[in-house]
Coordinates of C-alpha atoms in Angstrom, one line a residue:
M19 CA -7.7 -24.2 -31.2
T20 CA -7.2 -24.4 -35.0
D21 CA -4.0 -24.9 -36.8
P22 CA -1.9 -21.7 -36.8
L23 CA -0.8 -22.5 -40.4
I24 CA -4.5 -22.5 -41.6
H25 CA -5.1 -19.2 -39.8
L26 CA -2.0 -17.7 -41.5
I27 CA -3.1 -18.9 -45.0
A28 CA -6.5 -17.2 -44.4
L29 CA -4.6 -14.0 -43.4
L30 CA -2.4 -14.1 -46.5
I31 CA -5.4 -14.6 -48.8
T32 CA -7.0 -11.5 -47.2
F33 CA -3.8 -9.6 -47.6
V34 CA -3.7 -10.3 -51.3
V35 CA -7.3 -9.0 -51.6
A36 CA -6.5 -5.9 -49.5
T37 CA -3.5 -5.2 -51.7
L38 CA -5.7 -5.4 -54.8
S39 CA -8.1 -3.0 -53.2
R40 CA -5.2 -0.6 -52.2
H41 CA -5.9 -1.2 -48.5
R42 CA -9.0 1.0 -48.5
W43 CA -11.3 -1.2 -46.4
N44 CA -8.9 -3.3 -44.3
A45 CA -11.1 -3.6 -41.2
A46 CA -14.1 -4.6 -43.4
L47 CA -12.0 -7.1 -45.3
L48 CA -10.6 -8.7 -42.2
T49 CA -14.1 -8.9 -40.6
G50 CA -15.7 -10.5 -43.7
S51 CA -12.8 -12.9 -44.1
G52 CA -13.0 -13.7 -40.4
A53 CA -16.7 -14.5 -40.7
V54 CA -16.1 -16.7 -43.7
F55 CA -13.1 -18.4 -42.0
L56 CA -15.2 -19.1 -38.8
W57 CA -18.1 -20.3 -40.9
I58 CA -16.0 -22.9 -42.6
L59 CA -14.5 -24.1 -39.3
S60 CA -17.7 -24.0 -37.2
P61 CA -20.9 -22.6 -38.7
L62 CA -22.8 -22.6 -35.4
A63 CA -20.0 -20.7 -33.7
A64 CA -20.1 -18.1 -36.5
V65 CA -23.9 -17.8 -36.1
F66 CA -23.4 -17.4 -32.3
V67 CA -20.9 -14.6 -32.7
A68 CA -23.1 -12.9 -35.3
A69 CA -26.0 -13.2 -32.8
M70 CA -23.8 -11.5 -30.1
G71 CA -23.2 -8.7 -32.5
V72 CA -26.9 -8.2 -33.1
E73 CA -27.5 -8.3 -29.3
A74 CA -24.9 -5.6 -28.8
I75 CA -26.4 -3.4 -31.5
I76 CA -29.8 -3.6 -29.8
L77 CA -28.2 -2.7 -26.5
V78 CA -26.3 0.3 -27.9
Y79 CA -29.3 1.7 -29.7
A80 CA -31.6 1.1 -26.7
L81 CA -29.3 2.9 -24.3
K82 CA -27.7 5.6 -26.5
L83 CA -30.5 8.2 -25.6
R84 CA -30.0 7.7 -21.9
P85 CA -27.7 10.0 -20.0
R86 CA -24.0 9.1 -20.2
N87 CA -23.7 8.5 -16.5
D88 CA -27.0 6.6 -16.2
A89 CA -26.7 3.3 -14.3
W90 CA -28.5 1.3 -17.1
R91 CA -26.1 2.6 -19.7
K92 CA -23.2 1.7 -17.5
Y93 CA -24.1 -1.7 -16.3
L94 CA -26.7 -3.3 -18.7
P95 CA -24.0 -4.1 -21.3
Y96 CA -22.6 -6.6 -18.7
I97 CA -25.4 -9.0 -19.8
L98 CA -23.3 -9.7 -22.8
L99 CA -20.6 -11.4 -20.8
P100 CA -22.4 -14.6 -19.8
N101 CA -22.4 -15.4 -23.5
F102 CA -19.0 -17.0 -23.1
L103 CA -20.6 -19.7 -21.0
F104 CA -22.0 -21.1 -24.3
V105 CA -18.6 -22.7 -24.7
D106 CA -19.2 -24.7 -21.5
F107 CA -22.9 -25.4 -21.9
H108 CA -23.4 -25.7 -25.7
S109 CA -23.5 -29.5 -25.6
D110 CA -26.4 -29.4 -23.0
L111 CA -28.2 -26.7 -24.9
L112 CA -27.8 -28.2 -28.4
G113 CA -27.6 -31.9 -27.6
F114 CA -24.3 -32.3 -29.4
N115 CA -20.8 -30.9 -29.5
I116 CA -19.6 -28.2 -31.8
Q117 CA -16.3 -26.4 -32.2
T118 CA -16.6 -23.2 -30.2
L119 CA -13.7 -21.4 -31.8
A120 CA -13.6 -17.6 -31.2
I121 CA -16.6 -17.4 -28.9
S122 CA -14.7 -16.6 -25.7
F123 CA -12.5 -13.9 -27.2
S124 CA -15.2 -12.4 -29.4
T125 CA -17.5 -12.1 -26.4
I126 CA -15.0 -10.0 -24.5
R127 CA -14.2 -7.8 -27.6
I128 CA -17.9 -7.2 -28.4
F129 CA -18.6 -6.3 -24.8
M130 CA -15.6 -3.9 -24.7
T131 CA -16.7 -2.3 -27.9
T132 CA -20.2 -1.9 -26.6
K133 CA -18.9 -0.2 -23.4
Q134 CA -16.7 2.1 -25.3
L135 CA -19.4 3.2 -27.7
L136 CA -21.7 3.9 -24.7
S137 CA -19.0 5.7 -22.7
C138 CA -18.0 8.1 -25.5
R139 CA -18.8 11.8 -25.1
T140 CA -19.9 11.9 -28.8
P141 CA -23.3 10.5 -29.8
V142 CA -23.5 6.9 -31.0
R143 CA -23.9 7.0 -34.8
V144 CA -25.4 4.4 -37.2
A145 CA -22.0 4.1 -38.7
D146 CA -20.7 2.7 -35.4
A147 CA -22.9 -0.5 -35.6
P148 CA -20.6 -2.4 -38.0
W149 CA -17.7 -2.1 -35.5
L150 CA -19.5 -4.4 -33.2
F151 CA -19.1 -7.1 -35.9
V152 CA -15.5 -6.1 -36.4
A153 CA -15.0 -6.9 -32.7
G154 CA -16.5 -10.4 -33.2
F155 CA -14.9 -11.5 -36.4
Y156 CA -11.6 -9.6 -36.7
L157 CA -9.5 -12.3 -38.4
P158 CA -6.0 -11.7 -36.9
A159 CA -7.4 -12.0 -33.3
L160 CA -10.2 -14.4 -34.0
I161 CA -8.7 -17.6 -32.5
V162 CA -6.6 -16.5 -29.4
G163 CA -7.1 -12.8 -29.0
P164 CA -5.8 -10.4 -27.9
V165 CA -8.9 -8.7 -26.5
F166 CA -9.6 -5.0 -27.3
S167 CA -12.3 -2.7 -28.3
A168 CA -12.9 -2.4 -32.1
T169 CA -13.3 1.4 -31.5
T170 CA -9.4 1.5 -31.4
L171 CA -9.4 0.1 -35.0
R172 CA -12.2 2.6 -35.9
D173 CA -10.1 5.5 -34.6
Q174 CA -7.0 4.3 -36.4
E175 CA -8.9 4.1 -39.7
T176 CA -11.0 7.3 -39.5
S177 CA -8.3 9.5 -38.0
G178 CA -5.6 8.7 -40.5
S179 CA -3.4 7.3 -37.7
M180 CA -3.1 3.9 -39.2
A181 CA 0.5 2.6 -39.3
S182 CA 2.0 2.2 -42.7
I183 CA 1.8 -1.4 -44.0
D184 CA 4.6 -3.0 -42.2
L185 CA 6.0 -6.2 -43.8
S186 CA 9.0 -6.1 -41.5
A187 CA 6.7 -7.8 -39.0
H188 CA 7.5 -11.1 -40.8
T189 CA 10.4 -11.9 -38.3
N190 CA 8.1 -12.0 -35.3
L191 CA 5.4 -13.7 -37.4
L192 CA 8.0 -16.4 -38.2
L193 CA 8.8 -16.7 -34.5
G194 CA 5.1 -17.2 -33.8
L195 CA 4.9 -20.0 -36.3
I196 CA 8.0 -21.7 -35.0
L197 CA 6.6 -21.5 -31.4
A198 CA 3.1 -22.8 -32.3
L199 CA 4.1 -25.4 -34.8
L200 CA 7.4 -26.7 -33.7
V201 CA 8.3 -25.8 -30.1
S202 CA 4.8 -26.5 -28.6
P203 CA 4.5 -30.1 -30.0
T204 CA 8.1 -30.8 -28.9
L205 CA 7.3 -29.7 -25.4
V206 CA 4.2 -31.9 -25.4
N207 CA 6.4 -34.9 -26.2
C208 CA 8.9 -33.9 -23.4
A209 CA 6.0 -33.7 -21.0
I210 CA 4.8 -37.2 -22.0
L211 CA 8.3 -38.6 -21.5
A212 CA 8.6 -36.9 -18.1
G213 CA 5.2 -38.3 -17.1
A214 CA 6.3 -41.8 -18.0
I215 CA 9.0 -41.7 -15.4
G216 CA 6.3 -41.8 -12.7
P217 CA 5.8 -39.7 -9.6
Y218 CA 9.4 -38.5 -9.6
G219 CA 8.9 -37.1 -13.1
L220 CA 5.8 -35.1 -12.2
P221 CA 7.6 -31.7 -11.5
L222 CA 9.4 -31.9 -14.8
E223 CA 6.1 -32.8 -16.6
M224 CA 4.4 -29.8 -14.9
V225 CA 7.2 -27.5 -16.2
F226 CA 6.9 -28.9 -19.7
R227 CA 3.1 -28.7 -19.8
F228 CA 3.3 -25.0 -18.7
L229 CA 6.0 -24.2 -21.3
N230 CA 3.8 -26.0 -24.0
L231 CA 0.9 -23.7 -23.2
F232 CA 3.1 -20.7 -23.2
A233 CA 4.7 -21.6 -26.5
A234 CA 1.3 -22.3 -28.2
F235 CA -0.4 -19.2 -26.8
W236 CA 2.6 -16.8 -27.3
G237 CA 3.1 -18.2 -30.8
Q238 CA -0.5 -17.6 -31.9
S239 CA -0.6 -14.3 -30.2
L240 CA 2.5 -13.2 -32.2
I241 CA 0.7 -14.3 -35.4
A242 CA -2.3 -12.1 -34.5
E243 CA -0.3 -9.1 -33.4
Q244 CA 2.2 -9.1 -36.3
S245 CA -0.4 -10.0 -39.1
A246 CA -2.5 -7.0 -38.0
R247 CA 0.5 -4.8 -38.8
F248 CA 0.4 -6.1 -42.3
F249 CA -2.9 -4.2 -42.6
G250 CA -1.7 -1.1 -40.8
H251 CA -3.5 -1.9 -37.5
S252 CA -2.0 -1.8 -34.1
I253 CA -3.5 -4.3 -31.6
P254 CA -2.5 -4.9 -28.0
Q255 CA 0.5 -7.1 -27.2
N256 CA -0.4 -10.2 -25.2
F257 CA 3.1 -11.1 -23.9
D258 CA 6.0 -8.9 -22.8
K259 CA 8.8 -11.2 -21.6
P260 CA 7.0 -12.7 -18.7
W261 CA 10.1 -14.7 -17.7
L262 CA 11.6 -11.4 -16.4
A263 CA 8.8 -11.0 -13.8
R264 CA 10.0 -10.7 -10.2
D265 CA 6.7 -11.1 -8.5
I266 CA 3.0 -11.9 -9.3
R267 CA 2.1 -8.3 -10.1
E268 CA 4.8 -7.9 -12.6
F269 CA 3.9 -11.4 -14.0
W270 CA 0.4 -10.2 -14.8
A271 CA 1.8 -7.0 -16.3
R272 CA 3.6 -9.2 -18.7
W273 CA 1.4 -12.3 -19.2
H274 CA -1.8 -12.3 -21.2
R275 CA -1.7 -8.5 -20.8
S276 CA -4.8 -7.7 -22.8
M277 CA -7.0 -10.0 -20.6
A278 CA -5.4 -8.7 -17.4
Q279 CA -6.1 -5.1 -18.4
F280 CA -9.7 -6.1 -19.3
V281 CA -10.4 -7.6 -15.8
T282 CA -8.7 -4.6 -14.2
Q283 CA -10.8 -2.0 -16.1
Y284 CA -14.1 -3.8 -16.4
I285 CA -14.3 -6.0 -13.3
Y286 CA -11.9 -4.7 -10.6
L287 CA -12.5 -1.0 -11.0
P288 CA -16.3 -1.1 -11.1
L289 CA -16.2 -3.3 -7.9
T290 CA -14.0 -0.8 -6.1
L291 CA -16.2 2.1 -7.2
K292 CA -19.0 0.2 -5.5
K293 CA -16.9 0.3 -2.3
V294 CA -15.9 -3.4 -2.5
P295 CA -12.5 -3.7 -0.7
A296 CA -9.6 -3.7 -3.1
R297 CA -8.4 -7.2 -2.1
V298 CA -11.9 -8.7 -2.5
A299 CA -12.3 -7.0 -5.9
T300 CA -8.9 -8.4 -7.0
I301 CA -9.9 -11.9 -6.1
G302 CA -13.3 -11.4 -7.7
A303 CA -11.8 -10.1 -10.9
F304 CA -9.4 -13.1 -11.3
L305 CA -12.0 -15.6 -10.3
F306 CA -14.0 -14.2 -13.2
M307 CA -11.0 -14.7 -15.4
G308 CA -10.6 -18.3 -14.3
I309 CA -14.3 -19.0 -15.1
W310 CA -13.9 -17.3 -18.4
H311 CA -11.1 -19.7 -19.3
N312 CA -13.2 -22.7 -18.3
L313 CA -16.2 -23.3 -16.0
S314 CA -14.4 -26.0 -13.9
L315 CA -13.3 -26.3 -10.3
G316 CA -9.7 -26.4 -11.5
Y317 CA -9.9 -23.0 -13.2
A318 CA -12.0 -21.6 -10.3
I319 CA -9.1 -22.5 -8.1
W320 CA -6.6 -21.1 -10.6
G321 CA -8.4 -17.7 -10.8
A322 CA -9.1 -17.4 -7.0
A323 CA -5.5 -18.4 -6.2
H324 CA -4.1 -15.8 -8.6
G325 CA -6.4 -13.2 -7.1
I326 CA -5.3 -14.1 -3.6
L327 CA -1.7 -14.0 -4.6
L328 CA -2.1 -10.5 -6.2
A329 CA -4.1 -9.2 -3.2
Y330 CA -1.7 -10.4 -0.5
W331 CA 1.7 -10.5 -2.2
P332 CA 4.2 -8.5 -0.2
T333 CA 5.1 -5.0 -1.4
G334 CA 8.2 -2.9 -1.1
E335 CA 11.9 -3.5 -1.6
R336 CA 13.4 -6.8 -0.3
A337 CA 16.9 -8.0 0.3
R338 CA 18.5 -9.8 -2.6
R339 CA 18.2 -13.2 -1.0
F340 CA 14.5 -12.7 -0.7
V341 CA 14.2 -11.7 -4.3
V342 CA 15.5 -15.1 -5.4
L343 CA 13.1 -16.8 -3.0
E344 CA 10.2 -14.6 -4.3
R345 CA 10.9 -15.7 -7.9
A346 CA 11.1 -19.3 -6.9
V347 CA 7.7 -19.0 -5.2
L348 CA 6.3 -17.2 -8.3
V349 CA 7.4 -20.0 -10.6
I350 CA 6.1 -22.7 -8.4
A351 CA 2.7 -21.0 -8.0
V352 CA 2.3 -20.2 -11.7
V353 CA 3.3 -23.6 -12.9
G354 CA 1.4 -25.5 -10.2
L355 CA -1.8 -23.6 -10.7
S356 CA -1.6 -24.0 -14.5
Y357 CA -1.2 -27.7 -14.1
T358 CA -4.1 -27.8 -11.6
A359 CA -6.4 -26.0 -14.0
N360 CA -5.5 -27.8 -17.2
Y361 CA -4.2 -31.3 -16.4
A362 CA -4.9 -32.4 -12.8
G363 CA -8.5 -33.4 -13.6
V364 CA -9.9 -31.0 -11.0

């Protein structure tokens, strides 16, 4: 993950250029600057994202003449998804390590854009092809998401529904910087101190580690979401006060919302349409999410466990005393699984 301040500087430079051009080509400017930014940080990652864009264009134009409900048109785009595994296997394939910035999130956005282009009732046009590169290189969401289809940006720009340039977003942008640059490192130090206590400090360390991940991810997500508003774009909100969640379902309605919505729409629902039982489909969808984060046993456990919790968590109204217990179980499960995936060496 790159320094949020460097990311913000790149966004501000692009904003100056956009202002000089009277905000006529905001998506194009943000895509070009995103490609340059990624090239400076990791040229091979930039080449890989560009190659995914080309792969998606070939798929779209190979499938666009097939009937809209054709199985090939529906399911062949899924061959784009394994591209995220390059993050885990690049050192074996290349023989050396590179910075794999943006690849995981760009893979999902390019896939979503491909699916949206092929599912539209209107014919795919040549003018739609550049939006696949917008999906890959869109500067505000380049580093930590959120994930979305670039067709939403296309629709905002072509329909005249773009929001007015909103500089009032600077408050949340400042909050994002504080979270990512100040709060997150402080929580890391707290976790180290708690870990130094020994086994008795482990629960506290686990809490601080989780809060550190939350602060860093929420902070960079705020930078992405709010900086997009500077250019008149509206992109999905990743976090919606997850500390208010009362159960695991509400937690995933508030935590990393764009990715949760992605696995629901593109993994869970297609599985259920194939007559896979809903609980099995839920576990499968979140197992995919775990592997997307990292191809490791720890994240496989994380994904499968979250899927199982979602599939079997009790429903219906419960007495007040059980609500308190339910929240306690939720916190223990979320924090414990996060520690297992990221820090337990599993």
